Amino acid sequence: MEFKPTAGEISNLWQFIIANQAHLCLLEYWGHHAEDEELNRIIEQSKKIATQIVEDGLSLYKRAGFAPPIGFSLKSDVTKEVPRLMSDKLILFVLHVLSEYGIYGYGLTLGKTDYPEVLTFFETCLKNSTDLYRMITEIVHKKGYGHQPVYIPVVKEPEMIEHHSFMSGWWGDQRQLSGIEIDNLIFSLRGVILAKTMFMIFSQIAKDPKVQKLCRRGKKIAGKRVERFQSFNTAENIPFQATFESEITDSSISPFSDRLIMFQVLSLAQIAIARYGNALSFVVRRDLSSLFGFLIVETGTFLDDGLNLMIEYKWMEQPPMATHRIK
């Protein structure tokens, strides 16, 4: 029987092969410097999962007749024998948030997959990512690094919304945040704390001036967003979330190729747009929906400029394309 995945399925295989090749480069560097025994165990498990995704994904991709993507490699895109850039605590935080993103990405992809063997592949990706997230979460809480939980009063009697003011938020009396809105604000904040941290590191080590400039711009944007999200915490008496600037070293020696740095920068922007879009679909207060709508547009502009830079330097690999038909 001919193995012929759909356009979406083959494209998703392509993007997750490359994403995990890039992730393996980060893991190789982090593993060289990590000192904590439990963190090393997480890194080794992460390597095992990412390697399996790359190998199994490539097997399906080549079986469908496609040439392997250029992607990234440990030989050309990472040099692990350079000074460390971040503490073990920060590496653990980054891996924790990235494992959240893995569940999110594989879960969305699984729901768009039909071909049995590709479906099995993404089922395995999702299960392994979920197991990894559980493992990291347990260690994060064991070490006391978890973000402060937020609780709401127990509902004794369900109620219906009676006034349109439930949606107001720009001026006048504002209602308190709903649990769903708190959840989306906190996890958007975690994502932007990750982005600010990574942009700080990348702007510190990038060799090319244009890459440095884009990373500094990303750091500035992310910094403003951290302040904006934290301001909601203040207004609603929600605990501040920890940031990690002090966990970054002063090394300016890059372990990563600038192409790998740009790939990670654009990946963070793409994930942010997806997360803000998800938040936009759930928040009801108009000030929040307006905020997330603005963040999507602002991030889209940043992403567009990053893509143009990648294309300018011929660092942007072309994805699988539809047949070109002359009209």
Tab-separated table of C-alpha atoms in Angstrom:
chain	number	residue	atom	x	y	z
A	1	MET	CA	0.000	0.000	0.000
A	2	GLU	CA	1.341	3.407	-0.994
A	3	PHE	CA	2.322	5.598	1.939
A	4	LYS	CA	0.908	9.017	1.076
A	5	PRO	CA	0.335	11.432	3.994
A	6	THR	CA	-1.699	14.586	3.371
A	7	ALA	CA	-0.129	17.996	2.781
A	8	GLY	CA	-0.754	18.962	6.400
A	9	GLU	CA	0.617	15.705	7.789
A	10	ILE	CA	3.844	15.822	5.793
A	11	SER	CA	4.315	19.504	6.681
A	12	ASN	CA	3.825	18.799	10.376
A	13	LEU	CA	6.374	15.979	10.194
A	14	TRP	CA	8.785	18.412	8.529
A	15	GLN	CA	8.377	21.144	11.144
A	16	PHE	CA	8.672	18.840	14.157
A	17	ILE	CA	11.749	17.095	12.757
A	18	ILE	CA	13.508	20.465	12.424
A	19	ALA	CA	12.222	21.779	15.768
A	20	ASN	CA	13.564	18.732	17.593
A	21	GLN	CA	16.897	18.889	15.769
A	22	ALA	CA	17.192	22.489	17.022
A	23	HIS	CA	16.122	21.426	20.516
A	24	LEU	CA	18.797	18.717	20.593
A	25	CYS	CA	21.422	21.424	20.027
A	26	LEU	CA	20.204	23.313	23.105
A	27	LEU	CA	20.059	20.103	25.164
A	28	GLU	CA	23.603	19.180	24.149
A	29	TYR	CA	24.896	22.494	25.472
A	30	TRP	CA	22.784	22.481	28.637
A	31	GLY	CA	23.779	18.897	29.397
A	32	HIS	CA	27.455	19.805	29.207
A	33	HIS	CA	27.067	22.446	31.929
A	34	ALA	CA	24.262	21.179	34.154
A	35	GLU	CA	25.445	20.202	37.631
A	36	ASP	CA	22.216	19.199	39.342
A	37	GLU	CA	21.610	15.441	39.210
A	38	GLU	CA	17.849	15.706	38.693
A	39	LEU	CA	18.281	18.321	35.967
A	40	ASN	CA	20.721	16.019	34.170
A	41	ARG	CA	18.135	13.255	34.352
A	42	ILE	CA	15.563	15.569	32.729
A	43	ILE	CA	18.023	16.584	29.998
A	44	GLU	CA	18.867	12.961	29.198
A	45	GLN	CA	15.174	12.056	28.993
A	46	SER	CA	14.537	15.118	26.802
A	47	LYS	CA	17.373	14.060	24.490
A	48	LYS	CA	15.943	10.557	24.248
A	49	ILE	CA	12.487	11.877	23.323
A	50	ALA	CA	13.774	14.457	20.804
A	51	THR	CA	16.083	11.887	19.167
A	52	GLN	CA	13.204	9.430	18.803
A	53	ILE	CA	10.992	12.116	17.251
A	54	VAL	CA	13.700	13.048	14.739
A	55	GLU	CA	14.475	9.420	13.813
A	56	ASP	CA	10.874	8.230	13.556
A	57	GLY	CA	9.770	11.439	11.854
A	58	LEU	CA	12.540	11.189	9.264
A	59	SER	CA	11.653	7.550	8.617
A	60	LEU	CA	8.058	8.505	7.768
A	61	TYR	CA	9.119	11.608	5.851
A	62	LYS	CA	11.586	9.723	3.631
A	63	ARG	CA	9.181	6.840	3.196
A	64	ALA	CA	6.734	9.315	1.651
A	65	GLY	CA	9.452	10.119	-0.915
A	66	PHE	CA	10.597	13.480	0.477
A	67	ALA	CA	14.257	14.437	0.760
A	68	PRO	CA	15.333	14.972	4.396
A	69	PRO	CA	15.244	18.621	5.521
A	70	ILE	CA	18.495	20.514	6.070
A	71	GLY	CA	17.514	21.248	9.651
A	72	PHE	CA	20.162	21.576	12.355
A	73	SER	CA	23.007	19.392	13.577
A	74	LEU	CA	25.233	18.984	16.619
A	75	LYS	CA	28.269	19.313	14.349
A	76	SER	CA	27.496	22.666	12.749
A	77	ASP	CA	25.099	24.515	15.058
A	78	VAL	CA	26.360	24.045	18.619
A	79	THR	CA	29.712	24.205	20.433
A	80	LYS	CA	29.179	22.936	23.954
A	81	GLU	CA	32.717	23.627	25.261
A	82	VAL	CA	32.138	27.327	25.915
A	83	PRO	CA	31.318	29.105	29.208
A	84	ARG	CA	27.832	28.546	30.614
A	85	LEU	CA	25.146	31.138	29.952
A	86	MET	CA	22.517	30.271	32.550
A	87	SER	CA	22.122	28.635	35.930
A	88	ASP	CA	20.644	25.190	36.492
A	89	LYS	CA	17.535	26.857	37.928
A	90	LEU	CA	16.973	28.806	34.708
A	91	ILE	CA	17.585	25.748	32.508
A	92	LEU	CA	14.924	23.913	34.528
A	93	PHE	CA	12.442	26.779	34.038
A	94	VAL	CA	13.111	26.885	30.280
A	95	LEU	CA	12.624	23.125	29.963
A	96	HIS	CA	9.424	23.316	32.003
A	97	VAL	CA	7.829	25.943	29.736
A	98	LEU	CA	9.094	24.229	26.568
A	99	SER	CA	7.497	20.968	27.730
A	100	GLU	CA	4.184	22.874	28.039
A	101	TYR	CA	4.653	24.073	24.462
A	102	GLY	CA	5.364	20.507	23.336
A	103	ILE	CA	2.045	19.250	24.719
A	104	TYR	CA	0.263	22.209	23.138
A	105	GLY	CA	1.850	21.709	19.712
A	106	TYR	CA	1.540	17.933	19.495
A	107	GLY	CA	-2.018	18.030	20.841
A	108	LEU	CA	-3.143	20.497	18.163
A	109	THR	CA	-1.374	18.508	15.450
A	110	LEU	CA	-2.843	15.193	16.582
A	111	GLY	CA	-6.354	16.584	16.112
A	112	LYS	CA	-5.575	17.337	12.447
A	113	THR	CA	-4.051	13.945	11.591
A	114	ASP	CA	-5.823	11.028	9.849
A	115	TYR	CA	-3.217	8.692	8.352
A	116	PRO	CA	-2.854	5.784	10.834
A	117	GLU	CA	0.950	5.649	11.014
A	118	VAL	CA	1.298	9.431	11.266
A	119	LEU	CA	-1.442	9.445	13.893
A	120	THR	CA	0.478	6.855	15.915
A	121	PHE	CA	3.626	8.956	15.598
A	122	PHE	CA	1.976	12.080	17.007
A	123	GLU	CA	0.196	10.063	19.703
A	124	THR	CA	3.623	8.898	20.868
A	125	CYS	CA	4.992	12.453	20.693
A	126	LEU	CA	2.132	13.716	22.837
A	127	LYS	CA	2.419	10.897	25.388
A	128	ASN	CA	6.177	11.324	25.750
A	129	SER	CA	5.822	15.101	26.059
A	130	THR	CA	3.130	14.683	28.711
A	131	ASP	CA	5.286	12.258	30.679
A	132	LEU	CA	8.228	14.671	30.440
A	133	TYR	CA	6.074	17.577	31.628
A	134	ARG	CA	4.927	15.542	34.626
A	135	MET	CA	8.529	14.606	35.431
A	136	ILE	CA	9.734	18.226	35.239
A	137	THR	CA	6.744	19.555	37.188
A	138	GLU	CA	7.380	17.132	40.053
A	139	ILE	CA	11.035	18.170	40.268
A	140	VAL	CA	10.191	21.889	40.007
A	141	HIS	CA	7.806	21.611	42.975
A	142	LYS	CA	10.211	19.403	44.918
A	143	LYS	CA	12.848	22.147	44.633
A	144	GLY	CA	10.348	24.877	45.522
A	145	TYR	CA	10.685	26.587	42.131
A	146	GLY	CA	7.025	26.383	41.087
A	147	HIS	CA	5.059	29.567	40.414
A	148	GLN	CA	2.777	30.618	43.223
A	149	PRO	CA	-0.675	29.081	42.774
A	150	VAL	CA	-3.765	31.276	42.549
A	151	TYR	CA	-7.026	30.159	44.122
A	152	ILE	CA	-10.587	31.446	43.797
A	153	PRO	CA	-13.559	31.117	46.170
A	154	VAL	CA	-15.544	27.882	46.070
A	155	VAL	CA	-18.808	28.313	44.111
A	156	LYS	CA	-21.701	27.301	46.369
A	157	GLU	CA	-24.520	28.244	44.008
A	158	PRO	CA	-24.226	28.565	40.171
A	159	GLU	CA	-25.361	31.906	38.731
A	160	MET	CA	-26.225	33.292	35.312
A	161	ILE	CA	-24.646	36.525	34.048
A	162	GLU	CA	-27.287	39.247	34.246
A	163	HIS	CA	-25.576	42.412	32.978
A	164	HIS	CA	-23.578	43.369	29.885
A	165	SER	CA	-21.148	45.107	32.245
A	166	PHE	CA	-19.603	41.649	32.732
A	167	MET	CA	-17.709	42.384	29.492
A	168	SER	CA	-16.590	45.916	30.413
A	169	GLY	CA	-12.988	46.617	31.274
A	170	TRP	CA	-11.742	49.850	29.726
A	171	TRP	CA	-13.245	52.287	32.227
A	172	GLY	CA	-15.657	52.507	35.140
A	173	ASP	CA	-16.110	49.710	37.614
A	174	GLN	CA	-14.333	46.558	36.514
A	175	ARG	CA	-15.446	43.154	37.656
A	176	GLN	CA	-12.875	40.820	39.117
A	177	LEU	CA	-11.101	38.418	36.768
A	178	SER	CA	-12.617	35.014	36.073
A	179	GLY	CA	-10.604	31.870	36.745
A	180	ILE	CA	-10.190	31.300	33.004
A	181	GLU	CA	-8.856	34.835	32.533
A	182	ILE	CA	-6.422	34.410	35.432
A	183	ASP	CA	-5.205	31.148	33.900
A	184	ASN	CA	-4.556	32.740	30.503
A	185	LEU	CA	-2.806	35.761	32.038
A	186	ILE	CA	-0.507	33.627	34.186
A	187	PHE	CA	0.498	31.275	31.401
A	188	SER	CA	0.953	34.145	28.957
A	189	LEU	CA	3.183	35.750	31.583
A	190	ARG	CA	5.246	32.561	31.961
A	191	GLY	CA	5.733	32.489	28.209
A	192	VAL	CA	6.839	36.097	28.001
A	193	ILE	CA	9.217	35.645	30.965
A	194	LEU	CA	10.786	32.800	28.974
A	195	ALA	CA	10.951	34.972	25.839
A	196	LYS	CA	12.547	37.920	27.668
A	197	THR	CA	15.141	35.615	29.234
A	198	MET	CA	16.050	33.934	25.941
A	199	PHE	CA	16.171	37.257	24.059
A	200	MET	CA	18.516	38.639	26.725
A	201	ILE	CA	20.834	35.672	26.245
A	202	PHE	CA	20.641	35.719	22.447
A	203	SER	CA	21.301	39.478	22.242
A	204	GLN	CA	24.352	38.888	24.456
A	205	ILE	CA	25.885	36.163	22.275
A	206	ALA	CA	24.711	36.714	18.681
A	207	LYS	CA	27.588	37.486	16.336
A	208	ASP	CA	25.747	39.227	13.495
A	209	PRO	CA	24.766	42.876	14.234
A	210	LYS	CA	21.313	42.498	12.639
A	211	VAL	CA	20.584	39.392	14.686
A	212	GLN	CA	21.749	41.215	17.811
A	213	LYS	CA	19.477	44.149	16.994
A	214	LEU	CA	16.421	41.937	16.487
A	215	CYS	CA	17.096	40.104	19.758
A	216	ARG	CA	17.449	43.401	21.645
A	217	ARG	CA	14.145	44.511	20.141
A	218	GLY	CA	12.545	41.239	21.233
A	219	LYS	CA	13.949	41.707	24.743
A	220	LYS	CA	12.464	45.214	24.938
A	221	ILE	CA	9.044	44.043	23.726
A	222	ALA	CA	9.025	41.099	26.118
A	223	GLY	CA	10.132	43.305	29.019
A	224	LYS	CA	7.181	45.641	28.489
A	225	ARG	CA	4.831	42.669	28.370
A	226	VAL	CA	6.175	41.271	31.625
A	227	GLU	CA	5.402	44.633	33.249
A	228	ARG	CA	1.922	44.740	31.674
A	229	PHE	CA	0.961	41.237	32.774
A	230	GLN	CA	2.430	41.767	36.241
A	231	SER	CA	0.304	44.936	36.554
A	232	PHE	CA	-2.826	42.777	36.307
A	233	ASN	CA	-1.441	40.694	39.149
A	234	THR	CA	-1.040	43.830	41.262
A	235	ALA	CA	-4.540	45.090	40.461
A	236	GLU	CA	-6.116	41.720	41.254
A	237	ASN	CA	-3.933	40.850	44.275
A	238	ILE	CA	-2.425	37.909	42.392
A	239	PRO	CA	1.129	36.897	43.407
A	240	PHE	CA	3.959	38.209	41.215
A	241	GLN	CA	5.688	35.586	39.075
A	242	ALA	CA	9.447	35.170	39.433
A	243	THR	CA	11.752	36.387	36.652
A	244	PHE	CA	15.247	35.089	35.944
A	245	GLU	CA	17.521	37.934	34.873
A	246	SER	CA	19.889	37.204	37.775
A	247	GLU	CA	20.296	33.599	36.581
A	248	ILE	CA	22.043	34.696	33.347
A	249	THR	CA	25.857	34.871	33.300
A	250	ASP	CA	27.883	37.658	31.645
A	251	SER	CA	29.433	35.388	29.015
A	252	SER	CA	29.273	36.705	25.468
A	253	ILE	CA	30.729	33.607	23.813
A	254	SER	CA	28.067	31.918	21.723
A	255	PRO	CA	27.610	28.146	21.743
A	256	PHE	CA	25.021	28.426	18.948
A	257	SER	CA	25.085	29.373	15.282
A	258	ASP	CA	23.278	32.621	14.495
A	259	ARG	CA	20.947	30.630	12.259
A	260	LEU	CA	19.945	28.463	15.225
A	261	ILE	CA	19.458	31.583	17.358
A	262	MET	CA	17.166	33.093	14.724
A	263	PHE	CA	15.198	29.856	14.458
A	264	GLN	CA	14.608	29.898	18.220
A	265	VAL	CA	13.672	33.590	18.147
A	266	LEU	CA	11.057	33.012	15.460
A	267	SER	CA	9.768	29.871	17.173
A	268	LEU	CA	9.149	31.864	20.361
A	269	ALA	CA	7.245	34.474	18.329
A	270	GLN	CA	5.135	31.837	16.557
A	271	ILE	CA	4.261	30.117	19.830
A	272	ALA	CA	3.364	33.474	21.394
A	273	ILE	CA	0.894	34.230	18.588
A	274	ALA	CA	-0.740	30.814	19.060
A	275	ARG	CA	-0.967	31.261	22.835
A	276	TYR	CA	-2.363	34.813	22.565
A	277	GLY	CA	-4.911	33.618	20.006
A	278	ASN	CA	-6.002	30.885	22.381
A	279	ALA	CA	-6.269	33.419	25.232
A	280	LEU	CA	-8.238	35.822	23.022
A	281	SER	CA	-10.848	33.124	22.394
A	282	PHE	CA	-11.482	32.665	26.137
A	283	VAL	CA	-11.191	36.076	27.826
A	284	VAL	CA	-14.374	38.159	28.045
A	285	ARG	CA	-13.325	41.462	29.614
A	286	ARG	CA	-12.823	43.948	26.788
A	287	ASP	CA	-9.537	45.316	28.129
A	288	LEU	CA	-8.098	41.791	28.015
A	289	SER	CA	-9.437	40.948	24.552
A	290	SER	CA	-8.061	44.258	23.263
A	291	LEU	CA	-4.685	43.526	24.888
A	292	PHE	CA	-4.330	40.057	23.399
A	293	GLY	CA	-5.458	41.322	19.979
A	294	PHE	CA	-2.753	44.016	20.091
A	295	LEU	CA	-0.104	41.507	21.199
A	296	ILE	CA	-0.921	39.253	18.246
A	297	VAL	CA	-0.453	42.134	15.784
A	298	GLU	CA	2.745	43.368	17.475
A	299	THR	CA	4.220	39.856	17.561
A	300	GLY	CA	3.227	39.314	13.934
A	301	THR	CA	5.182	42.423	12.896
A	302	PHE	CA	8.222	41.225	14.846
A	303	LEU	CA	7.908	37.754	13.276
A	304	ASP	CA	7.637	39.238	9.786
A	305	ASP	CA	10.853	41.229	10.266
A	306	GLY	CA	12.608	38.116	11.573
A	307	LEU	CA	11.478	36.049	8.596
A	308	ASN	CA	12.758	38.730	6.215
A	309	LEU	CA	16.154	38.634	7.932
A	310	MET	CA	16.269	34.833	7.680
A	311	ILE	CA	15.450	35.026	3.971
A	312	GLU	CA	18.022	37.782	3.423
A	313	TYR	CA	20.752	35.540	4.882
A	314	LYS	CA	19.399	32.419	3.112
A	315	TRP	CA	18.830	30.754	6.500
A	316	MET	CA	15.131	30.032	5.912
A	317	GLU	CA	14.450	26.493	4.748
A	318	GLN	CA	11.518	26.196	2.352
A	319	PRO	CA	8.687	24.004	3.687
A	320	PRO	CA	6.947	21.355	1.564
A	321	MET	CA	4.920	23.225	-1.070
A	322	ALA	CA	1.846	22.661	-3.225
A	323	THR	CA	2.349	22.093	-6.956
A	324	HIS	CA	2.989	25.317	-8.870
A	325	ARG	CA	0.371	25.665	-11.560
A	326	ILE	CA	0.670	28.262	-14.337
A	327	LYS	CA	-2.563	30.255	-14.605
